[in-house]
PDB file of C-alpha atoms in Angstrom:
ATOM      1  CA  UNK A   1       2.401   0.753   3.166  1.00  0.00           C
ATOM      2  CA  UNK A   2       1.328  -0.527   6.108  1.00  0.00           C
ATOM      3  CA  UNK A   3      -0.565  -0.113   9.576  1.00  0.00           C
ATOM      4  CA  UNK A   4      -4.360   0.670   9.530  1.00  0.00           C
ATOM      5  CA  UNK A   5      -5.827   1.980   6.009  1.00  0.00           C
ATOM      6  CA  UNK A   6      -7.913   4.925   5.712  1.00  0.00           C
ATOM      7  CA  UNK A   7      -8.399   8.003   3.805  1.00  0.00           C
ATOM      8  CA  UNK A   8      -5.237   9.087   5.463  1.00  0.00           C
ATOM      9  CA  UNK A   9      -2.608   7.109   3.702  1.00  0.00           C
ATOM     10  CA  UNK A  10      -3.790   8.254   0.428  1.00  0.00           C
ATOM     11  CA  UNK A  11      -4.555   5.031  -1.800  1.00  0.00           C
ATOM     12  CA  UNK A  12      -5.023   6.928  -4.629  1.00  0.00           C
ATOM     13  CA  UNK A  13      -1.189   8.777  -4.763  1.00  0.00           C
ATOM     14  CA  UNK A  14       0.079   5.438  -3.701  1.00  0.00           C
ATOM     15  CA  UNK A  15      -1.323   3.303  -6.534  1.00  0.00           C
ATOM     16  CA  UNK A  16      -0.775   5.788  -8.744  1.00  0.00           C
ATOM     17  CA  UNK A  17       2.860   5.619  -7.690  1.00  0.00           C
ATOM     18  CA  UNK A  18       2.740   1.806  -8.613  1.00  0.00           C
ATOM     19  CA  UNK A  19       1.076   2.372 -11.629  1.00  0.00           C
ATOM     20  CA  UNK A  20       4.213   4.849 -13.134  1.00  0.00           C
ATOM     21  CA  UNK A  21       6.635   2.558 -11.642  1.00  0.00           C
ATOM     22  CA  UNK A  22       8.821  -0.056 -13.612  1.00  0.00           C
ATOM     23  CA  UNK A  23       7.464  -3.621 -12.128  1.00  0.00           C
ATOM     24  CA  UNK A  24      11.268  -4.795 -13.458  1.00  0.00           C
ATOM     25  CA  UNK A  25      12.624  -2.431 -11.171  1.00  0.00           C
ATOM     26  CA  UNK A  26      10.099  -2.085  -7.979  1.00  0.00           C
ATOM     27  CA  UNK A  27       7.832  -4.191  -5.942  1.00  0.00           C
ATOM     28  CA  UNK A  28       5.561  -2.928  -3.935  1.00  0.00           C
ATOM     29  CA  UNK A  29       4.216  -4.131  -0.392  1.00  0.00           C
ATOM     30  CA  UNK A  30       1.004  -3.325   1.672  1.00  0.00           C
ATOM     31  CA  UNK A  31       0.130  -4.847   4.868  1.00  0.00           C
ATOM     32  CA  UNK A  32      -2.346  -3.680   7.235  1.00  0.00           C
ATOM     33  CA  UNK A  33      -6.869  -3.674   7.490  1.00  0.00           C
ATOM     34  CA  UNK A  34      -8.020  -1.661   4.875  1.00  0.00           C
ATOM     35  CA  UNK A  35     -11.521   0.521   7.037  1.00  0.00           C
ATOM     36  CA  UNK A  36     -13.288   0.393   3.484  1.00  0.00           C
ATOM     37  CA  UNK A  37     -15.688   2.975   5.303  1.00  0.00           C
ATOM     38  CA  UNK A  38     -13.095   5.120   5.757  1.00  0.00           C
ATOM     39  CA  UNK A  39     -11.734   5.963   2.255  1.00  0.00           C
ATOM     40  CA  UNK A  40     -12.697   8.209   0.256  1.00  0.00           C
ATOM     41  CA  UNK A  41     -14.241   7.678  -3.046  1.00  0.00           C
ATOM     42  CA  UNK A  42     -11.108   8.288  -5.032  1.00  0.00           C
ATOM     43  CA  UNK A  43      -8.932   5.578  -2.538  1.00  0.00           C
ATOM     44  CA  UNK A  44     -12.270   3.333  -2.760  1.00  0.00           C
ATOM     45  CA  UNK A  45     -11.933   3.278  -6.881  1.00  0.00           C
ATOM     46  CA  UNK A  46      -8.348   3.327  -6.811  1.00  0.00           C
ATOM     47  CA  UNK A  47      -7.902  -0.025  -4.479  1.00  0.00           C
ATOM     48  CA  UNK A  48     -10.683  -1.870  -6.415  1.00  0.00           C
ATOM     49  CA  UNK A  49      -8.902  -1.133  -9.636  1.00  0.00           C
ATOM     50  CA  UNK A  50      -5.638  -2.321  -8.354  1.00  0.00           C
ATOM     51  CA  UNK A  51      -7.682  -6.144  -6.853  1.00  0.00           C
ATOM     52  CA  UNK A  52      -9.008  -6.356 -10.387  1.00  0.00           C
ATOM     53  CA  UNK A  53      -6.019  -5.841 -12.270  1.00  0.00           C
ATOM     54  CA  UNK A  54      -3.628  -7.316  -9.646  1.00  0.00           C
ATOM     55  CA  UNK A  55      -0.228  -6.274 -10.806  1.00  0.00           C
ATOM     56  CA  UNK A  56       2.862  -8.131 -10.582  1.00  0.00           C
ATOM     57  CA  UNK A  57       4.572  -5.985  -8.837  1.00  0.00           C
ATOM     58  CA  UNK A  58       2.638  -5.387  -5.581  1.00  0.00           C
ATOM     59  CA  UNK A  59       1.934  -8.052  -2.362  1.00  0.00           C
ATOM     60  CA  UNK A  60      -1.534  -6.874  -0.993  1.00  0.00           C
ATOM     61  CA  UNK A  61      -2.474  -8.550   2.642  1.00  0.00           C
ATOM     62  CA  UNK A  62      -5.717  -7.023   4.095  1.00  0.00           C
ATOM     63  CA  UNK A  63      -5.028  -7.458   7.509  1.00  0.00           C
ATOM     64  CA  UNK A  64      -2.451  -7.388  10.381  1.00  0.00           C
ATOM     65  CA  UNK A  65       0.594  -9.564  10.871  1.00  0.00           C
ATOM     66  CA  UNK A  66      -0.240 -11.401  13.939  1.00  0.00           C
ATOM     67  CA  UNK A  67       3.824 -10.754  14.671  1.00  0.00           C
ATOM     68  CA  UNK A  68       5.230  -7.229  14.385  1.00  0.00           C
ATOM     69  CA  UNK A  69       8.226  -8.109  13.883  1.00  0.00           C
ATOM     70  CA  UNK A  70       7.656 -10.119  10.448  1.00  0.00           C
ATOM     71  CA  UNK A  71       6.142  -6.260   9.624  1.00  0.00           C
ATOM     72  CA  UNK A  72       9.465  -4.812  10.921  1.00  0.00           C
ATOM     73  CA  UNK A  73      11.934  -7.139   8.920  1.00  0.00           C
ATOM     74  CA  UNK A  74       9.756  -6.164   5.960  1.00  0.00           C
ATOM     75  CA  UNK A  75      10.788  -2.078   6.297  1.00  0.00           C
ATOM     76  CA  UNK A  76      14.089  -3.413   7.231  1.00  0.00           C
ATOM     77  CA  UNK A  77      14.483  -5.262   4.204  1.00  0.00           C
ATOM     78  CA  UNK A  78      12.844  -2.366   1.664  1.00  0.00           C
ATOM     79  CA  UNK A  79      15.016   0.212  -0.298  1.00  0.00           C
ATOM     80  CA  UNK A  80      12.495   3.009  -0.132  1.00  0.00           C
ATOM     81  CA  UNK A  81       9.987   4.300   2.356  1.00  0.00           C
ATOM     82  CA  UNK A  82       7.853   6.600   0.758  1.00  0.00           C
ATOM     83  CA  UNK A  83       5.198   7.874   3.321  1.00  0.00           C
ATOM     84  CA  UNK A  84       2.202   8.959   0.976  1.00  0.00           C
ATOM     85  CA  UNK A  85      -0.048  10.222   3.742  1.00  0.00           C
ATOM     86  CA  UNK A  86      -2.676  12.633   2.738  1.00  0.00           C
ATOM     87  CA  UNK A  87      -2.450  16.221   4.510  1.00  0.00           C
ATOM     88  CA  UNK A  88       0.760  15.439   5.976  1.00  0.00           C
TER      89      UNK A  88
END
C-alpha cells in the first residue's frame, strides 16, 4: 500500500489481510502519510493495533519517499498488488 492514507484505502481489510496471511510466505509493505483525521474509526483501531503488535511480516514508513522511483522499484519488485480501496 502506498500513496496518501485515508479512509479510502481501507486499513481495516488490509490489515486484516496481513493478519490471515502466512508471515513465512508474505511480507507486506506500506509507504505513504497516513491523514490520521481522515480514517475512520475502524482503520484508526486497526493501524494502532498493527504499531503495537508490529508484525514481522510488514515494513510500515509513515511518510513519502522523497524519490518516486525507490516507490516504483518497490511495486516492481512485489508479487502481488492487491488494491484494497474502500467503495471501489
Amino acid at each position: 500500500m502506498g500513496g496518501s492514507i485515508g479512509a479510502q484505502k481501507n486499513l481495516a481489510r488490509w490489515y486484516e489481510l496481513i493478519e490471515l496471511a502466512d508471515p513465512r510466505q508474505w511480507f507486506f509493505v506500506q509507504i505513504g502519510e497516513v491523514h490520521w483525521a481522515a480514517l475512520t474509526k475502524e482503520d484508526t483501531i486497526a493501524l494502532e493495533k498493527v504499531m503495537s503488535c508490529s508484525p514481522e511480516n510488514i515494513l510500515l514508513r509513515d511518510e513519502y519517499l522523497p524519490d518516486e522511483r525507490a516507490f516504483n522499484d518497490i511495486i516492481r519488485t512485489s508479487d502481488v498488488i492487491f488494491a484494497v480501496y474502500r467503495d471501489f
